[in-house]
Coordinates of C-alpha atoms in Angstrom, one line a residue:
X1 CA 98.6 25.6 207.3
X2 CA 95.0 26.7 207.8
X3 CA 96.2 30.2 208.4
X4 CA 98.3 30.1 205.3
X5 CA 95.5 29.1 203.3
X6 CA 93.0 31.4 204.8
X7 CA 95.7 34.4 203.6
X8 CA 96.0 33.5 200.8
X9 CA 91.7 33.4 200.0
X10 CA 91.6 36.8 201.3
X11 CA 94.0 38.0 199.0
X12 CA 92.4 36.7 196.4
X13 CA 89.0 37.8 197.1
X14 CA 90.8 41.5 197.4
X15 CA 92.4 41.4 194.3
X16 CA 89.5 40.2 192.6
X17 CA 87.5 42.6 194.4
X18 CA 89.9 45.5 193.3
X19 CA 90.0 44.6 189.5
X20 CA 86.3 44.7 189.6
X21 CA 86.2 48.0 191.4
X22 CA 88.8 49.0 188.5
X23 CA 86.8 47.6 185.7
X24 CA 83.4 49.4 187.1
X25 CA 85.0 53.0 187.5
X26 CA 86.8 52.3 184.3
X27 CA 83.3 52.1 182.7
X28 CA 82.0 54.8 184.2
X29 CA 85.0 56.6 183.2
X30 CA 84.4 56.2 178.8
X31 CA 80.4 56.2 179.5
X32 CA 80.9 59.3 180.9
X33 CA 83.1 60.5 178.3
X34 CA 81.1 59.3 175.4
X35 CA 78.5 61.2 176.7
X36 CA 80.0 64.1 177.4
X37 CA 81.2 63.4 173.5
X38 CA 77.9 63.0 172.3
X39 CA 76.6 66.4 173.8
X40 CA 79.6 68.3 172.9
X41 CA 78.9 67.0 169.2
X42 CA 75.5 67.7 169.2
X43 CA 76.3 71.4 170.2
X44 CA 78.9 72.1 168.3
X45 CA 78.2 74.8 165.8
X46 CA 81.6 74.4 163.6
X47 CA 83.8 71.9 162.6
X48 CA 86.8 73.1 164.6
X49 CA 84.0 72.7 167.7
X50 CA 84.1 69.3 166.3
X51 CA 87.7 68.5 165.8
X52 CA 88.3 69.4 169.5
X53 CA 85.7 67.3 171.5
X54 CA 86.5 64.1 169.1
X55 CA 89.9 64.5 170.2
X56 CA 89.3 65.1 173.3
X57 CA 87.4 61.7 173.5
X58 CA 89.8 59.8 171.4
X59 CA 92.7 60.5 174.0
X60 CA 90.7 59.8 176.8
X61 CA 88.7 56.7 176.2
X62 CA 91.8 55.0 174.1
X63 CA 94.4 56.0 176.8
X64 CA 96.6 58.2 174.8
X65 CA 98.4 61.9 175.0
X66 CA 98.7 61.7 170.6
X67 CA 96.3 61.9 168.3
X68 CA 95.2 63.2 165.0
X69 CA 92.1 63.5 162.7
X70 CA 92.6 63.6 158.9
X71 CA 90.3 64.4 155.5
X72 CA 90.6 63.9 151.8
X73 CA 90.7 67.3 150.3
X74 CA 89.1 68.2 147.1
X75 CA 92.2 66.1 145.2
X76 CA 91.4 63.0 147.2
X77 CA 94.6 63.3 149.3
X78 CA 94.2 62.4 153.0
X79 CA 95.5 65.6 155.1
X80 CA 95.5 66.5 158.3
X81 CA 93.1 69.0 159.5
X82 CA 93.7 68.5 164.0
X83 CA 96.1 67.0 165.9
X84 CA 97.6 66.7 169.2
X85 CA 101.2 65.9 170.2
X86 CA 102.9 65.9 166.7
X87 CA 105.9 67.9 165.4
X88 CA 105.4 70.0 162.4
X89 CA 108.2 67.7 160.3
X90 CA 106.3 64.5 161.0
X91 CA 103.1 65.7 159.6
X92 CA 104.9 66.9 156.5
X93 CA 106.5 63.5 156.1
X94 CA 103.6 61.2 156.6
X95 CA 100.9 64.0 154.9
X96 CA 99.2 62.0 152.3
X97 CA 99.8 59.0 153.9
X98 CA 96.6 56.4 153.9
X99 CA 95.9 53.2 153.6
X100 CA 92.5 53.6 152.0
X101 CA 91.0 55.6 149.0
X102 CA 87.7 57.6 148.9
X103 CA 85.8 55.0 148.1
X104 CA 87.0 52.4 150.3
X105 CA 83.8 53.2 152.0
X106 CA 83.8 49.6 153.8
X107 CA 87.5 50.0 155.4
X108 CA 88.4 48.2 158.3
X109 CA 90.5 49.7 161.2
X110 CA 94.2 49.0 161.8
X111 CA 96.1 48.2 164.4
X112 CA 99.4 48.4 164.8
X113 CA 101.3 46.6 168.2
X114 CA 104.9 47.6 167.1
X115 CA 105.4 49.6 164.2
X116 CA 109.2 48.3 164.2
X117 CA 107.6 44.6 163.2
X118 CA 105.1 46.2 160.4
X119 CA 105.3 45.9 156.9
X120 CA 105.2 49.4 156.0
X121 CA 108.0 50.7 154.1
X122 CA 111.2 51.2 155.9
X123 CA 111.3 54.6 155.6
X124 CA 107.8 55.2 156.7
X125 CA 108.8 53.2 160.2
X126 CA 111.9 55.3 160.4
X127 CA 110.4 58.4 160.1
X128 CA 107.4 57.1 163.2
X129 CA 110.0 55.6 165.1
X130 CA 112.2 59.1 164.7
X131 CA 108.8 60.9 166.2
X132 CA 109.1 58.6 169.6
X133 CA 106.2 56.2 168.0
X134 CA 106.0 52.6 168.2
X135 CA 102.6 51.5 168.4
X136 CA 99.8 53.2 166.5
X137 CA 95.8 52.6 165.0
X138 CA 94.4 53.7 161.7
X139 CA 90.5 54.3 162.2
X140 CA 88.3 54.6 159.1
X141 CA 85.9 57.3 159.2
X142 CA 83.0 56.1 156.9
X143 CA 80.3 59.0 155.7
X144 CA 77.0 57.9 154.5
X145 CA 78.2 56.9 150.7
X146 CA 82.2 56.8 150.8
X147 CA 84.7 57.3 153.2
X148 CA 85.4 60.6 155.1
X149 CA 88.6 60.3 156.1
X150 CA 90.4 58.6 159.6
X151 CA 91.8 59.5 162.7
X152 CA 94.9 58.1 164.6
X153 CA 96.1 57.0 167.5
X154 CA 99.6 57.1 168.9
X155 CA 101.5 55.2 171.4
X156 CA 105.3 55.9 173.1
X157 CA 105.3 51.7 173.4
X158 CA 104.7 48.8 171.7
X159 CA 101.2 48.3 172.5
X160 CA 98.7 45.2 172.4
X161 CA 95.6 46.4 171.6
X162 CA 92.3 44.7 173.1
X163 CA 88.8 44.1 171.6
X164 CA 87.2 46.4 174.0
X165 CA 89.8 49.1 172.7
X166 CA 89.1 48.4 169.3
X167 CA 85.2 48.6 169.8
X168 CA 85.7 51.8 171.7
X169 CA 87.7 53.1 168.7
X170 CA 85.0 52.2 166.1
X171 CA 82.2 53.7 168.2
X172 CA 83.7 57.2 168.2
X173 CA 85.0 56.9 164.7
X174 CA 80.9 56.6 164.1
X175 CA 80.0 59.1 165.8
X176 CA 82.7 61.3 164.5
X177 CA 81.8 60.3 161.3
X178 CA 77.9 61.4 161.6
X179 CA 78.9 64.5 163.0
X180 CA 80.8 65.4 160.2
X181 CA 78.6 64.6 158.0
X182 CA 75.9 66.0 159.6
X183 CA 77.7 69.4 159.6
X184 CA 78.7 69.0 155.4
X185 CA 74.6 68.4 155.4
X186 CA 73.4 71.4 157.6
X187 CA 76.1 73.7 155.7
X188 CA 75.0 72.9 152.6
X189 CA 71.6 73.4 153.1
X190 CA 72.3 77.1 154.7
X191 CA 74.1 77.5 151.6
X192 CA 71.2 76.4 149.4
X193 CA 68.5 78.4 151.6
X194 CA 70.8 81.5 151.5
X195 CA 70.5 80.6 147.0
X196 CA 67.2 80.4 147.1
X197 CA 66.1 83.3 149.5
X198 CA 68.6 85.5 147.7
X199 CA 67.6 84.6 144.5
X200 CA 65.9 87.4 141.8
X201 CA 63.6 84.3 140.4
X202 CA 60.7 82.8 141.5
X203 CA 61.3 79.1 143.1
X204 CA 58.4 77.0 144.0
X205 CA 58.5 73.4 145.3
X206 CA 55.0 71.1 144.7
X207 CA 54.2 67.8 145.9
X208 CA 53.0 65.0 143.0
X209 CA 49.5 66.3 143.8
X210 CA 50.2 69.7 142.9
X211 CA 50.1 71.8 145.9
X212 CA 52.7 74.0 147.1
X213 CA 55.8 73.2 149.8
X214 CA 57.6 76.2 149.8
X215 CA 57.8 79.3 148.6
X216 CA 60.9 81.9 147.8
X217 CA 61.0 85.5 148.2
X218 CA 61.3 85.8 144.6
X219 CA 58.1 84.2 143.9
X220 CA 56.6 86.9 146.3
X221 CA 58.1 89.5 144.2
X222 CA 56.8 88.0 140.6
X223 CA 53.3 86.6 141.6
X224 CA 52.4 89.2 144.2
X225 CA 51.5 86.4 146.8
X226 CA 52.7 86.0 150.5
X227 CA 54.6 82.7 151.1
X228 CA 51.7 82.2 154.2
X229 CA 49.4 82.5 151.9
X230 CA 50.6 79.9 149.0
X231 CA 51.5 77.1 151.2
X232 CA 49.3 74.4 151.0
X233 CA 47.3 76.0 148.2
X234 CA 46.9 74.1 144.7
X235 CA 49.6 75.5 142.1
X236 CA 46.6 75.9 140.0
X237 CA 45.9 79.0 141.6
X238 CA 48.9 80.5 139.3
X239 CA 47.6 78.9 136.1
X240 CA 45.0 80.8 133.8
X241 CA 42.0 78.9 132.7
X242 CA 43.4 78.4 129.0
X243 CA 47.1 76.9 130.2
X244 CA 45.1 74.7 133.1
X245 CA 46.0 71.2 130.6
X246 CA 49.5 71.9 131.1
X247 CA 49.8 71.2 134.9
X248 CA 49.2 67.8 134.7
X249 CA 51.1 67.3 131.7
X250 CA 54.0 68.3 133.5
X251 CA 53.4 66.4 136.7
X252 CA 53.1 63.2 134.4
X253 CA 56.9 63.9 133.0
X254 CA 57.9 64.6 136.5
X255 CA 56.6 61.6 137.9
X256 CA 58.8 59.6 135.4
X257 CA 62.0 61.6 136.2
X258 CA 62.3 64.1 133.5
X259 CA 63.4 67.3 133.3
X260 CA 61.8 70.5 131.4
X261 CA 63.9 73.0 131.1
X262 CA 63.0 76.6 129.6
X263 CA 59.7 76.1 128.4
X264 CA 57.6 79.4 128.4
X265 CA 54.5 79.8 129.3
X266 CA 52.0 82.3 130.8
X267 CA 51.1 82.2 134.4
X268 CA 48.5 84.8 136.3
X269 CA 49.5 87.5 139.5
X270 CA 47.7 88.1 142.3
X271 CA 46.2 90.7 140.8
X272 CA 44.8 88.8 137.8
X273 CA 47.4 89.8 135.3
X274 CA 49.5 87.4 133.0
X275 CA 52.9 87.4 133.1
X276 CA 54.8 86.0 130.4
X277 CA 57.6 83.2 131.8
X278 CA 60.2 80.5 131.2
X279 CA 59.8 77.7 133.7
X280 CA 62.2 75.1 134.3
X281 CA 60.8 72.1 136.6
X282 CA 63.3 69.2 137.9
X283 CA 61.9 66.3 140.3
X284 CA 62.6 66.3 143.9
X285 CA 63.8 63.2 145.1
X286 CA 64.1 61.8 149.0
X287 CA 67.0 59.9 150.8
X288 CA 65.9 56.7 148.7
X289 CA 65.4 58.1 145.4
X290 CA 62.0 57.9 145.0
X291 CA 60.3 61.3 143.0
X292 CA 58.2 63.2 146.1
X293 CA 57.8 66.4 144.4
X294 CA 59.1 69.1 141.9
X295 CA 61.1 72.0 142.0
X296 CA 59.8 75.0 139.9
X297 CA 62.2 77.8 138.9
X298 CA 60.2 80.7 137.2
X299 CA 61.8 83.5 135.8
X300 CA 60.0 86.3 134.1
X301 CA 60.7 87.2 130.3
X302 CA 58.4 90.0 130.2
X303 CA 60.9 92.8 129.3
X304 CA 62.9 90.2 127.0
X305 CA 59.7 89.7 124.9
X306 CA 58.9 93.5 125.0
X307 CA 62.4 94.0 123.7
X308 CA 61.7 91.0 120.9
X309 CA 58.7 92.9 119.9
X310 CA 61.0 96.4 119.9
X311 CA 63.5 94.6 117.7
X312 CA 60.6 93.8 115.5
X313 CA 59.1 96.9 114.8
X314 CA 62.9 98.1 114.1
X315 CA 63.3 95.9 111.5
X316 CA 60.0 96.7 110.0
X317 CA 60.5 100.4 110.3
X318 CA 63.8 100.0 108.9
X319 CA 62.1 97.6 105.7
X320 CA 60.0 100.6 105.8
X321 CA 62.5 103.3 105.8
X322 CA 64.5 101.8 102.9
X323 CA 61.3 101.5 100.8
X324 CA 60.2 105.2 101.5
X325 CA 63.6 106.2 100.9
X326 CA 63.5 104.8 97.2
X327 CA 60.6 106.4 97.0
X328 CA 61.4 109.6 97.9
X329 CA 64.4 109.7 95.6
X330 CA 61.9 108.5 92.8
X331 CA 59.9 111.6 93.7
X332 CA 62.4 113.9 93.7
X333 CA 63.9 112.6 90.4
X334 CA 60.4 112.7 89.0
X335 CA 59.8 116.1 90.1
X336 CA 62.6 117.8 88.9
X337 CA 62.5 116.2 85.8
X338 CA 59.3 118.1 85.1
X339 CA 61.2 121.4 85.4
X340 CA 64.7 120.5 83.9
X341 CA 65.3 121.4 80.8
X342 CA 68.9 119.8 80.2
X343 CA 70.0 116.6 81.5
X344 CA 72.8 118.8 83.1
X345 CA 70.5 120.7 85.2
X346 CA 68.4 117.6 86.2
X347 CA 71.3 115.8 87.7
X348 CA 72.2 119.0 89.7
X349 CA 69.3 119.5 90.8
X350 CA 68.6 116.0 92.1
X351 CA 72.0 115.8 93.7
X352 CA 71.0 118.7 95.7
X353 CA 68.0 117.9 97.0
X354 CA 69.4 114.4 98.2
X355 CA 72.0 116.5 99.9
X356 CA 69.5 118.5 101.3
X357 CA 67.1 115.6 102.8
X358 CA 70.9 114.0 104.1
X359 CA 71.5 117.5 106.1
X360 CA 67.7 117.3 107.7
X361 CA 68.6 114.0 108.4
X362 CA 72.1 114.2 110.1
X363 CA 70.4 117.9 111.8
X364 CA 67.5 115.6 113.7
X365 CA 70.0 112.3 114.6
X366 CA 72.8 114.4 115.9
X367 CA 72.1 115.4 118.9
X368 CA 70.4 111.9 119.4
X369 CA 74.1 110.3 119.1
X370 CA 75.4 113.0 121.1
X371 CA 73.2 111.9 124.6
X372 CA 72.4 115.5 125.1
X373 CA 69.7 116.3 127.4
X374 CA 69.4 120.1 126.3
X375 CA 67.1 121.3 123.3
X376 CA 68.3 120.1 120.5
X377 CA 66.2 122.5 117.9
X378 CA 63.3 124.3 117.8
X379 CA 60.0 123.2 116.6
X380 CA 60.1 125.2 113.1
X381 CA 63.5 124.4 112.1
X382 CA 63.1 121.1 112.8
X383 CA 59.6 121.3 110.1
X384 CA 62.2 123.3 107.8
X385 CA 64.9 120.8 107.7
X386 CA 62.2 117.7 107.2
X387 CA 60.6 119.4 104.4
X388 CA 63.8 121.3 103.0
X389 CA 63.9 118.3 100.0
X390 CA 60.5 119.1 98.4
X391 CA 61.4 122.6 98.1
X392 CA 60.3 123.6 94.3
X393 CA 63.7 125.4 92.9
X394 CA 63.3 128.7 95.3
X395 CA 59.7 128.5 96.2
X396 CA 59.6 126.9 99.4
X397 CA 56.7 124.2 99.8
X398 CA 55.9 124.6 103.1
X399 CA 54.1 127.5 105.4
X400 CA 55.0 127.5 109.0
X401 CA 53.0 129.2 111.5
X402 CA 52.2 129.7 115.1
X403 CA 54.2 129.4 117.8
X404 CA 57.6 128.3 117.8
X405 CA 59.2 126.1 121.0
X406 CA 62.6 124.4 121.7
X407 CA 62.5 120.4 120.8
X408 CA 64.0 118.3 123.9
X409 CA 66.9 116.0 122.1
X410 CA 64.5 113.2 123.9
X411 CA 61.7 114.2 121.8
X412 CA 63.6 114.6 118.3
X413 CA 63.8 110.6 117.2
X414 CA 59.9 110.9 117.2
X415 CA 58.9 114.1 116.3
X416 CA 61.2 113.6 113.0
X417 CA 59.9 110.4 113.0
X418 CA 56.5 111.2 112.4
X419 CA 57.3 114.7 110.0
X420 CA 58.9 112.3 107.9
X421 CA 56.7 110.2 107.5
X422 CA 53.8 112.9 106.6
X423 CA 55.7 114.1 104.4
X424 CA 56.7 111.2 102.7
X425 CA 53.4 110.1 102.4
X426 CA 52.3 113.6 100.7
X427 CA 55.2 112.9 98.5
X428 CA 54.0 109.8 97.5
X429 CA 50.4 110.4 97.2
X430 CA 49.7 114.1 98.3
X431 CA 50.2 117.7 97.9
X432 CA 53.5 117.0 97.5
X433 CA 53.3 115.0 95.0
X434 CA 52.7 117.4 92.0
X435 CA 54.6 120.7 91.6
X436 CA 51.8 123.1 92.6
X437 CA 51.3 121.4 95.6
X438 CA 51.8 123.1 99.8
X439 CA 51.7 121.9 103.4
X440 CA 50.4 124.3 105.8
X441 CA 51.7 123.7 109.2
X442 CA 50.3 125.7 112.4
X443 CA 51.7 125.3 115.5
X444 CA 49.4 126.6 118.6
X445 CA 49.8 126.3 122.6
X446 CA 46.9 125.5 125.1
X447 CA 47.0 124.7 128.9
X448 CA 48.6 121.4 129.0
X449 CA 49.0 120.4 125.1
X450 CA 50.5 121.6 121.5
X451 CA 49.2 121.3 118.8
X452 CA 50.7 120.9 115.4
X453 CA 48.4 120.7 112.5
X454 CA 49.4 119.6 109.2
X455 CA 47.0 120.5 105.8
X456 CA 47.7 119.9 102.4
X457 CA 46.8 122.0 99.6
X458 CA 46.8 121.4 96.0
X459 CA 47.1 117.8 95.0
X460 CA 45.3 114.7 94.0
X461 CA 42.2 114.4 95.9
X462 CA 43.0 112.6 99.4
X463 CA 41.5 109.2 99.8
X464 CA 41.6 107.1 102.8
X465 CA 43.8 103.8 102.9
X466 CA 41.6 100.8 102.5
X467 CA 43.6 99.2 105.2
X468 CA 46.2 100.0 108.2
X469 CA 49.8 99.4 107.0
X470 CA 53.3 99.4 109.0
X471 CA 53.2 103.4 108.4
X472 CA 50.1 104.0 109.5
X473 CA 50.7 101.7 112.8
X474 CA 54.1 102.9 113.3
X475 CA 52.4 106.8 113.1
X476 CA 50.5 105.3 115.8
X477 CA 52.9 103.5 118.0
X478 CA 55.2 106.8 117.7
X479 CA 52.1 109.1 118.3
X480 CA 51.9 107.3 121.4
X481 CA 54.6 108.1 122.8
X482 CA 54.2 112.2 122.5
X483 CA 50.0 112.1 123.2
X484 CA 47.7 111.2 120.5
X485 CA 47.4 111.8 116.4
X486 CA 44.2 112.0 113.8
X487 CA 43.8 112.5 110.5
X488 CA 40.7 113.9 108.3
X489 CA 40.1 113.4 104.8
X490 CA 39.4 116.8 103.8
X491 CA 38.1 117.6 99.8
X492 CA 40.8 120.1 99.9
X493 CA 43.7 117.7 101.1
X494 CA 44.2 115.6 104.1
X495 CA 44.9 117.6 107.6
X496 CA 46.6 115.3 110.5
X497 CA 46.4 117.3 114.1
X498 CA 49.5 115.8 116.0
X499 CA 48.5 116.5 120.2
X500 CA 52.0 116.7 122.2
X501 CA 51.7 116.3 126.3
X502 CA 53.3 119.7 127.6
X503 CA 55.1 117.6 130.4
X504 CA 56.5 115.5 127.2
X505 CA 58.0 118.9 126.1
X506 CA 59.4 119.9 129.5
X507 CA 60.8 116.3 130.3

């Protein structure tokens, strides 16, 4: 009896000595593995990287040869995105399938012993059942503010599932979970970094006191400053003295979470020079919502106010085109009516000369509209066709001298430009104004200019404008853009020297 007894302890003491032996390698077994889980997450680069080592661990550590990982797509549908052990016609069946919506963020897991006893519809269970399933687990995958998705595990038999089993499942779902989130994070910061880097404006990021974070390419290119040597430095540095009360203006509607959008300003280079901008400035915000800073995006408006100033000037030349050109036909109306005797012979003559000025002007615009690049006339027949209207019945008006050269068709808009307007204003209050009245024109050549002089003989005494008006500024401007103009108030009649660039004339 002693003997027996004495057996039977030592079996005892084996078998409890065995299932702890079991129990301790069976730890070490899913520590390992959770580790080895944890540093394959960490280093994973992609979420396929990712897909593979979670499923990896979810077999091992839950004791199964099935398994799957599912994500809601942009539609909120759950769809599977890896798997291991399913047929193609199951996951087209059950695709869709979930217990849980995107925002169930707080889902708990499922477990399901015998999928033959469940409540799920029958045709759900015939369709797992058809796929050699009878015991499976639904594990919520929460993100960060809703949930991510799940993954699943399959079993050939009805299984009872232990706590241990289900804590192992919700300690991988976690760390699945972070990883995938982590990876959604890190991608979409590359992508923002590769927006910013890439971008043509200037984006600058400030902390509430004012001082700079970070600093984009495109700032480098607009302000002329290294990012080295911005960061850390006061955004005051970009601010010229007059604009100074704006800064903390707009840190003040920062701090309390607004928005400026498109509000243009002026800001100073490196260099010291303005440059005209429209700044847009949004708070930055950390993980808790609290206002740490402010995101500038500056983009330079330069050329589109240059081109609202060019738009301008057109419409004032034009104001002042439509004036002149009443004024010109007033002229010519006037003068001929001096030397008509029949009312006949005035309307033909007037009809002519307004065909006349309209041939001069269709002779200097058409090779404008045309885009050629060749000479479009020469120098003295472009004079001819300008004056051609204040020709007095046969008498021409107008002596031409000097040298004669071809007129580039990018020269033409100006050049006419300015002939016009001389001799409009002679029209209007010069030599040409009365029927006696000539312009003398002399063209002459020197090293690296022409020269075009312009006299008038034979009117009213010249007097100079009391003031500057559109013509006279708009002579200027154009002027400008050949080499440089003056005009002398001579007793006899006015004389304007017009200085062209030679490499203007060769361009």
């Amino acid at each position: 009896m002693e003997q027996s007894i004495d057996r039977q302890a030592t079996v005892t003491v084996h078998s409890r000595t065995t299932d702890a032996a079991n129990d301790l390698a069976r730890q070490v077994r899913e520590q390992t593995t959770l580790f080895r889980f944890t540093d394959r997450l960490f280093r994973a680069r992609t979420v396929v990287e990712i897909y593979e080592c979670a499923l990896d661990a979810i077999c091992e550590t839950l004791m199964c040869s099935r398994a799957s990982i599912l994500r809601f797509d942009d539609r909120g549908t759950m769809r599977f995105v890896a798997w291991r052990g399913l047929s193609d016609g199951y996951r087209a069946a059950v695709d869709g399938h979930s217990p849980w919506k995107r925002h169930d963020r707080e889902a708990d897991p499922i477990f399901l012993s015998d999928i033959a006893l469940s409540t799920e519809p029958r045709q759900l269970i015939e369709t797992i059942i058809g796929e050699g399933i009878h015991a499976l687990a639904f594990i919520p995958l929460a993100g960060a503010d809703e949930l991510a998705g799940k993954f699943m595990v399959y079993y050939d038999t009805p299984r009872v599932f232990t706590d241990h089993e289900r804590d192992l499942a919700l300690l991988v779902a976690r760390q699945l979970g972070f990883a995938l989130e982590r990876h959604a994070g890190d991608a979409s910061a590359r992508r923002l970094t590769a927006l910013v880097e890439s971008s043509d404006d200037a984006i600058i990021a400030k902390d509430l006191n004012g001082l700079i974070t970070d600093w984009n390419p495109g700032a480098e290119r607009l302000f002329g400053y290294r990012r080295e040597e911005m960061l850390g430095q006061p955004v005051m540095l970009l601010i010229p003295e007059d604009r100074r009360g704006e800064e903390p203006t707009i840190l003040e509607r920062i701090r309390a979470g607004e928005r400026i959008e498109h509000y243009e300003t002026i800001r100073r280079r490196k260099d010291g020079t303005p440059v005209a901008i429209s700044l847009t400035v949004s708070p930055i915000k950390d993980a808790r919502g609290e206002i740490v800073g402010a995101s500038k995006i500056a983009r330079d408006i330069s050329e589109r106010q240059r081109a609202q100033e060019q738009q301008q000037l057109l419409l004032h030349e034009m104001n002042h085109r439509v004036k002149n050109v009443f004024a010109l036909t007033s002229g010519i109306v006037n003068l001929t009516a001096r030397s008509a005797t029949t009312p006949a012979e005035l309307a033909s003559t007037v009809s002519e000369r307004l065909a006349t000025l309209s041939r001069a002007h269709a002779l200097t615009m058409s090779s404008v509209a045309a885009g050629s690049e060749s000479a479009a006339t020469t120098l003295h027949a472009l004079i001819a066709a300008i004056l051609a209207p204040y020709r007095a019945g046969e008498r021409s008006r107008c002596e031409v001298r000097g040298a004669d050269i071809p007129v580039p068709s990018t020269l033409v808009t100006s050049l006419s430009l300015l002939l016009h307007e001389f001799a409009t204003n002679a029209a209007k209050y010069g030599s040409l104004s009365t029927m006696d009245g000539i312009v003398e024109i002399t063209c002459s050549e020197r090293p690296s200019e022409f020269v075009i002089v312009w006299r008038e003989r034979g009117g009213p005494s010249p007097r100079s404008a009391g003031g500057e008006g559109f013509g006279s500024r708009l002579v200027k401007a154009t002027a400008s853009q050949l080499g440089r103009v003056s005009r002398v108030w001579d007793p006899l009649g006015v004389v304007i020297e017009l200085v062209i660039e030679r490499d203007r004339l060769e361009a």
